[in-house]
C-alpha cells in the first residue's frame, strides 16, 4: 500500500519556530546560490573513474577476442562476445542471451516497445498498436518510462510500491485484463524510492497468470550493482524464474553502464529468452547493421570481468556514499520527529524519496526555486506528471559537491518546513 498521509501532532512546531525558519529562508535567499538537484547525474569525479577509456582502443587496439576488426562492419548484431560475457552476470543471464547495444538503455526500451507496437512480440497474435494497450506503472517511478508510454498512447495504470516492490495483490488482479500488455519494473534500488523487490514479489511476478498471452515485464535493472553500503541488495534472476514458471518470454531485462562508465557514452544492455532475443535481433537488424564495437572493446578493457566491474563500482560508492550520508544527516537534523516529512535511506542507487504532507510538494519545489535550488518538478515520478496527493519529491544528490550539497539540503529542509506549516494546506 502507498505510504500513509502525514499528520503532524499538535505542537509539532511553534509560531516562533516558524518565524526563525522564515528568517533563515530569507538569509539563504540573499546568498543568491544556484544549485542543480534535478537529474541523477554522476559527478565529474565519478565519470573520471573511466577516463582511461578516452585513450582506447588506441591505434592497434581494434582486434576483438576472436580476431575480428572492430573498426569495420562485422560480427553479430547482438554485440561482441567478450562484452556479452562481461555483462552476463550483472544481468543474471547466460552470455548467449545477452545483447550489448549502443549508448542508451532507454533507447533499447523505447525501441523494443515500438517493435512490439508495430510488429507484436513472440507469443502474441497481433501488434500491440490498436489493441488499447495498457502498462502497469509502479509509483513513484522513473519519469522517462512513463514518457515512452505517453508518447505512444499506452494507457498507464499506477500501482503503489510498498517498500519491497509493487503491491502484488493489485498487480495480480490488474494483469488479468488482456489489455495489460506490460509493466515497468526497476527491481533493485528503484528510481526514485530506492527499494529493492523482495524475492517473493519477483516470484509472484514470474508465476502470475496474465490475461494477455504476450505480456512483457520491462525489467530495468539500471542499478543492479550500484551499492552504497556493505549490504548489497539484489533480486533473484527473473529470466530463470520466469522460465521455470513456463513464462520464458515474459521478461525483457535491461541494463546500462551510464552510471558505471560514461553517462550517455556507455552501453545499453538487453537480456531475454532466445525467442525474444531473436525477435529483437530481427527488428534491430532493420534499424542498424550493428552496434558500435569500439565502445564495447573500451568497456571490456576497463572492466575486464564481473569482479573488475564490482571493484569499479566500489570506487563510485566511495564518492557517493558520503553524499547520501550527508543527505540523511541533514534531513534528520532539520526534519525528524515533526510529522512533516518522511524520507528513504537507500542502500544503493541514485535517489532519495522525500514524502511531505499531502498538498505541499509543489510548494516545496517553488520555495526551493526561490532559493536558487532546482528540484525536479513535483509529480514527475507519476504517470502524466500527476501525483494525486502532491506529496512526493525526488532528491538526486550525486552531482553537487559535498559543500554545495549541504547548502542545498539546508535550503530544501527550510522549504519543506515552511511549505508544510502553511495555513492553506488542505
Ligand atoms: N533506467 C533507469 C531506471 C534510470 O534511472 C536511467 C537513468 N540513468 C536510465 C534507465 C537511463 O539509462 P541510459 O543512459 O542507459 O539510457
mmCIF file with all atom_site columns, C-alpha atoms in Angstrom, residues 123-227:
data_model
loop_
_atom_site.group_PDB
_atom_site.id
_atom_site.type_symbol
_atom_site.label_atom_id
_atom_site.label_alt_id
_atom_site.label_comp_id
_atom_site.label_asym_id
_atom_site.label_entity_id
_atom_site.label_seq_id
_atom_site.pdbx_PDB_ins_code
_atom_site.Cartn_x
_atom_site.Cartn_y
_atom_site.Cartn_z
_atom_site.occupancy
_atom_site.B_iso_or_equiv
_atom_site.pdbx_formal_charge
_atom_site.auth_seq_id
_atom_site.auth_comp_id
_atom_site.auth_asym_id
_atom_site.auth_atom_id
_atom_site.pdbx_PDB_model_num
ATOM 1   C CA . UNK A 1 123 ? 3.522  -15.447 -28.377 1.00 0.00 ? 123 UNK A CA 1
ATOM 2   C CA . UNK A 1 124 ? 1.225  -12.611 -29.452 1.00 0.00 ? 124 UNK A CA 1
ATOM 3   C CA . UNK A 1 125 ? -1.342 -12.784 -32.223 1.00 0.00 ? 125 UNK A CA 1
ATOM 4   C CA . UNK A 1 126 ? -1.064 -9.169  -33.367 1.00 0.00 ? 126 UNK A CA 1
ATOM 5   C CA . UNK A 1 127 ? 0.856  -5.897  -32.957 1.00 0.00 ? 127 UNK A CA 1
ATOM 6   C CA . UNK A 1 128 ? 0.109  -4.119  -29.702 1.00 0.00 ? 128 UNK A CA 1
ATOM 7   C CA . UNK A 1 129 ? -0.901 -0.985  -31.573 1.00 0.00 ? 129 UNK A CA 1
ATOM 8   C CA . UNK A 1 130 ? -4.650 -0.659  -31.889 1.00 0.00 ? 130 UNK A CA 1
ATOM 9   C CA . UNK A 1 131 ? -5.387 -3.064  -29.040 1.00 0.00 ? 131 UNK A CA 1
ATOM 10  C CA . UNK A 1 132 ? -5.725 -0.342  -26.398 1.00 0.00 ? 132 UNK A CA 1
ATOM 11  C CA . UNK A 1 133 ? -2.501 -1.499  -24.745 1.00 0.00 ? 133 UNK A CA 1
ATOM 12  C CA . UNK A 1 134 ? -2.027 -0.664  -21.071 1.00 0.00 ? 134 UNK A CA 1
ATOM 13  C CA . UNK A 1 135 ? 1.052  -0.773  -18.871 1.00 0.00 ? 135 UNK A CA 1
ATOM 14  C CA . UNK A 1 136 ? 1.255  -1.185  -15.128 1.00 0.00 ? 136 UNK A CA 1
ATOM 15  C CA . UNK A 1 137 ? 3.406  1.538   -13.616 1.00 0.00 ? 137 UNK A CA 1
ATOM 16  C CA . UNK A 1 138 ? 4.664  1.059   -10.071 1.00 0.00 ? 138 UNK A CA 1
ATOM 17  C CA . UNK A 1 139 ? 4.670  4.517   -8.472  1.00 0.00 ? 139 UNK A CA 1
ATOM 18  C CA . UNK A 1 140 ? 6.581  6.581   -7.737  1.00 0.00 ? 140 UNK A CA 1
ATOM 19  C CA . UNK A 1 141 ? 8.649  5.502   -10.738 1.00 0.00 ? 141 UNK A CA 1
ATOM 20  C CA . UNK A 1 142 ? 11.043 6.625   -13.455 1.00 0.00 ? 142 UNK A CA 1
ATOM 21  C CA . UNK A 1 143 ? 9.566  9.519   -15.411 1.00 0.00 ? 143 UNK A CA 1
ATOM 22  C CA . UNK A 1 144 ? 11.196 8.518   -18.687 1.00 0.00 ? 144 UNK A CA 1
ATOM 23  C CA . UNK A 1 145 ? 9.493  5.122   -18.658 1.00 0.00 ? 145 UNK A CA 1
ATOM 24  C CA . UNK A 1 146 ? 6.206  6.934   -18.355 1.00 0.00 ? 146 UNK A CA 1
ATOM 25  C CA . UNK A 1 147 ? 7.185  9.388   -21.084 1.00 0.00 ? 147 UNK A CA 1
ATOM 26  C CA . UNK A 1 148 ? 7.581  6.493   -23.558 1.00 0.00 ? 148 UNK A CA 1
ATOM 27  C CA . UNK A 1 149 ? 4.068  5.248   -22.767 1.00 0.00 ? 149 UNK A CA 1
ATOM 28  C CA . UNK A 1 150 ? 2.688  8.749   -23.035 1.00 0.00 ? 150 UNK A CA 1
ATOM 29  C CA . UNK A 1 151 ? 4.350  9.334   -26.405 1.00 0.00 ? 151 UNK A CA 1
ATOM 30  C CA . UNK A 1 152 ? 2.805  6.185   -27.913 1.00 0.00 ? 152 UNK A CA 1
ATOM 31  C CA . UNK A 1 153 ? -0.641 6.394   -26.381 1.00 0.00 ? 153 UNK A CA 1
ATOM 32  C CA . UNK A 1 154 ? -0.221 3.483   -23.958 1.00 0.00 ? 154 UNK A CA 1
ATOM 33  C CA . UNK A 1 155 ? -2.556 3.939   -21.032 1.00 0.00 ? 155 UNK A CA 1
ATOM 34  C CA . UNK A 1 156 ? -0.688 3.867   -17.715 1.00 0.00 ? 156 UNK A CA 1
ATOM 35  C CA . UNK A 1 157 ? -2.162 2.161   -14.684 1.00 0.00 ? 157 UNK A CA 1
ATOM 36  C CA . UNK A 1 158 ? -0.408 3.208   -11.462 1.00 0.00 ? 158 UNK A CA 1
ATOM 37  C CA . UNK A 1 159 ? 0.289  0.529   -8.839  1.00 0.00 ? 159 UNK A CA 1
ATOM 38  C CA . UNK A 1 160 ? 1.609  1.516   -5.419  1.00 0.00 ? 160 UNK A CA 1
ATOM 39  C CA . UNK A 1 161 ? 5.074  0.458   -4.320  1.00 0.00 ? 161 UNK A CA 1
ATOM 40  C CA . UNK A 1 162 ? 5.252  -0.966  -0.814  1.00 0.00 ? 162 UNK A CA 1
ATOM 41  C CA . UNK A 1 163 ? 8.909  -0.569  0.160   1.00 0.00 ? 163 UNK A CA 1
ATOM 42  C CA . UNK A 1 164 ? 9.567  -4.130  -1.100  1.00 0.00 ? 164 UNK A CA 1
ATOM 43  C CA . UNK A 1 165 ? 8.284  -3.781  -4.629  1.00 0.00 ? 165 UNK A CA 1
ATOM 44  C CA . UNK A 1 166 ? 4.831  -3.313  -6.134  1.00 0.00 ? 166 UNK A CA 1
ATOM 45  C CA . UNK A 1 167 ? 1.648  -4.278  -4.306  1.00 0.00 ? 167 UNK A CA 1
ATOM 46  C CA . UNK A 1 168 ? 1.350  -7.777  -5.757  1.00 0.00 ? 168 UNK A CA 1
ATOM 47  C CA . UNK A 1 169 ? -2.291 -8.306  -4.853  1.00 0.00 ? 169 UNK A CA 1
ATOM 48  C CA . UNK A 1 170 ? -3.091 -5.284  -7.012  1.00 0.00 ? 170 UNK A CA 1
ATOM 49  C CA . UNK A 1 171 ? -0.745 -6.419  -9.798  1.00 0.00 ? 171 UNK A CA 1
ATOM 50  C CA . UNK A 1 172 ? -2.184 -9.948  -9.927  1.00 0.00 ? 172 UNK A CA 1
ATOM 51  C CA . UNK A 1 173 ? -5.704 -8.543  -10.158 1.00 0.00 ? 173 UNK A CA 1
ATOM 52  C CA . UNK A 1 174 ? -4.829 -5.967  -12.836 1.00 0.00 ? 174 UNK A CA 1
ATOM 53  C CA . UNK A 1 175 ? -2.895 -8.300  -15.161 1.00 0.00 ? 175 UNK A CA 1
ATOM 54  C CA . UNK A 1 176 ? -5.998 -10.415 -15.717 1.00 0.00 ? 176 UNK A CA 1
ATOM 55  C CA . UNK A 1 177 ? -7.092 -7.635  -18.071 1.00 0.00 ? 177 UNK A CA 1
ATOM 56  C CA . UNK A 1 178 ? -5.876 -8.778  -21.535 1.00 0.00 ? 178 UNK A CA 1
ATOM 57  C CA . UNK A 1 179 ? -5.279 -5.136  -22.491 1.00 0.00 ? 179 UNK A CA 1
ATOM 58  C CA . UNK A 1 180 ? -2.490 -5.003  -19.893 1.00 0.00 ? 180 UNK A CA 1
ATOM 59  C CA . UNK A 1 181 ? 0.460  -5.832  -22.130 1.00 0.00 ? 181 UNK A CA 1
ATOM 60  C CA . UNK A 1 182 ? 3.316  -4.790  -19.957 1.00 0.00 ? 182 UNK A CA 1
ATOM 61  C CA . UNK A 1 183 ? 4.731  -3.473  -16.736 1.00 0.00 ? 183 UNK A CA 1
ATOM 62  C CA . UNK A 1 184 ? 7.676  -1.275  -15.839 1.00 0.00 ? 184 UNK A CA 1
ATOM 63  C CA . UNK A 1 185 ? 9.944  -2.504  -13.042 1.00 0.00 ? 185 UNK A CA 1
ATOM 64  C CA . UNK A 1 186 ? 13.156 -1.095  -11.576 1.00 0.00 ? 186 UNK A CA 1
ATOM 65  C CA . UNK A 1 187 ? 13.759 -4.052  -9.268  1.00 0.00 ? 187 UNK A CA 1
ATOM 66  C CA . UNK A 1 188 ? 16.938 -3.011  -7.456  1.00 0.00 ? 188 UNK A CA 1
ATOM 67  C CA . UNK A 1 189 ? 17.387 0.363   -5.729  1.00 0.00 ? 189 UNK A CA 1
ATOM 68  C CA . UNK A 1 190 ? 14.343 1.558   -7.620  1.00 0.00 ? 190 UNK A CA 1
ATOM 69  C CA . UNK A 1 191 ? 14.273 5.027   -9.134  1.00 0.00 ? 191 UNK A CA 1
ATOM 70  C CA . UNK A 1 192 ? 13.231 7.013   -7.098  1.00 0.00 ? 192 UNK A CA 1
ATOM 71  C CA . UNK A 1 193 ? 12.222 5.088   -3.924  1.00 0.00 ? 193 UNK A CA 1
ATOM 72  C CA . UNK A 1 194 ? 15.479 3.139   -3.579  1.00 0.00 ? 194 UNK A CA 1
ATOM 73  C CA . UNK A 1 195 ? 13.616 -0.028  -2.704  1.00 0.00 ? 195 UNK A CA 1
ATOM 74  C CA . UNK A 1 196 ? 14.580 -3.499  -3.867  1.00 0.00 ? 196 UNK A CA 1
ATOM 75  C CA . UNK A 1 197 ? 11.889 -6.011  -4.740  1.00 0.00 ? 197 UNK A CA 1
ATOM 76  C CA . UNK A 1 198 ? 11.516 -8.837  -2.191  1.00 0.00 ? 198 UNK A CA 1
ATOM 77  C CA . UNK A 1 199 ? 12.209 -12.360 -3.520  1.00 0.00 ? 199 UNK A CA 1
ATOM 78  C CA . UNK A 1 200 ? 8.541  -13.227 -3.046  1.00 0.00 ? 200 UNK A CA 1
ATOM 79  C CA . UNK A 1 201 ? 7.492  -10.289 -5.226  1.00 0.00 ? 201 UNK A CA 1
ATOM 80  C CA . UNK A 1 202 ? 9.815  -11.437 -8.016  1.00 0.00 ? 202 UNK A CA 1
ATOM 81  C CA . UNK A 1 203 ? 8.497  -14.998 -7.738  1.00 0.00 ? 203 UNK A CA 1
ATOM 82  C CA . UNK A 1 204 ? 4.909  -13.802 -7.948  1.00 0.00 ? 204 UNK A CA 1
ATOM 83  C CA . UNK A 1 205 ? 5.715  -11.653 -10.978 1.00 0.00 ? 205 UNK A CA 1
ATOM 84  C CA . UNK A 1 206 ? 7.227  -14.714 -12.656 1.00 0.00 ? 206 UNK A CA 1
ATOM 85  C CA . UNK A 1 207 ? 4.324  -17.036 -11.794 1.00 0.00 ? 207 UNK A CA 1
ATOM 86  C CA . UNK A 1 208 ? 1.248  -14.815 -12.086 1.00 0.00 ? 208 UNK A CA 1
ATOM 87  C CA . UNK A 1 209 ? -1.445 -15.571 -14.634 1.00 0.00 ? 209 UNK A CA 1
ATOM 88  C CA . UNK A 1 210 ? -1.885 -12.792 -17.173 1.00 0.00 ? 210 UNK A CA 1
ATOM 89  C CA . UNK A 1 211 ? -4.850 -12.106 -19.438 1.00 0.00 ? 211 UNK A CA 1
ATOM 90  C CA . UNK A 1 212 ? -2.534 -11.193 -22.316 1.00 0.00 ? 212 UNK A CA 1
ATOM 91  C CA . UNK A 1 213 ? -0.549 -14.198 -23.630 1.00 0.00 ? 213 UNK A CA 1
ATOM 92  C CA . UNK A 1 214 ? 2.067  -11.732 -24.898 1.00 0.00 ? 214 UNK A CA 1
ATOM 93  C CA . UNK A 1 215 ? 2.516  -9.834  -21.604 1.00 0.00 ? 215 UNK A CA 1
ATOM 94  C CA . UNK A 1 216 ? 6.020  -8.422  -21.052 1.00 0.00 ? 216 UNK A CA 1
ATOM 95  C CA . UNK A 1 217 ? 7.809  -7.205  -17.941 1.00 0.00 ? 217 UNK A CA 1
ATOM 96  C CA . UNK A 1 218 ? 10.223 -4.393  -18.788 1.00 0.00 ? 218 UNK A CA 1
ATOM 97  C CA . UNK A 1 219 ? 12.760 -5.240  -16.081 1.00 0.00 ? 219 UNK A CA 1
ATOM 98  C CA . UNK A 1 220 ? 15.018 -2.193  -15.979 1.00 0.00 ? 220 UNK A CA 1
ATOM 99  C CA . UNK A 1 221 ? 17.819 -3.260  -13.674 1.00 0.00 ? 221 UNK A CA 1
ATOM 100 C CA . UNK A 1 222 ? 19.712 0.008   -14.143 1.00 0.00 ? 222 UNK A CA 1
ATOM 101 C CA . UNK A 1 223 ? 21.049 -0.012  -10.565 1.00 0.00 ? 223 UNK A CA 1
ATOM 102 C CA . UNK A 1 224 ? 21.935 -3.720  -10.228 1.00 0.00 ? 224 UNK A CA 1
ATOM 103 C CA . UNK A 1 225 ? 25.489 -3.111  -8.984  1.00 0.00 ? 225 UNK A CA 1
ATOM 104 C CA . UNK A 1 226 ? 25.120 0.409   -7.578  1.00 0.00 ? 226 UNK A CA 1
ATOM 105 C CA . UNK A 1 227 ? 25.516 -0.294  -3.874  1.00 0.00 ? 227 UNK A CA 1
#
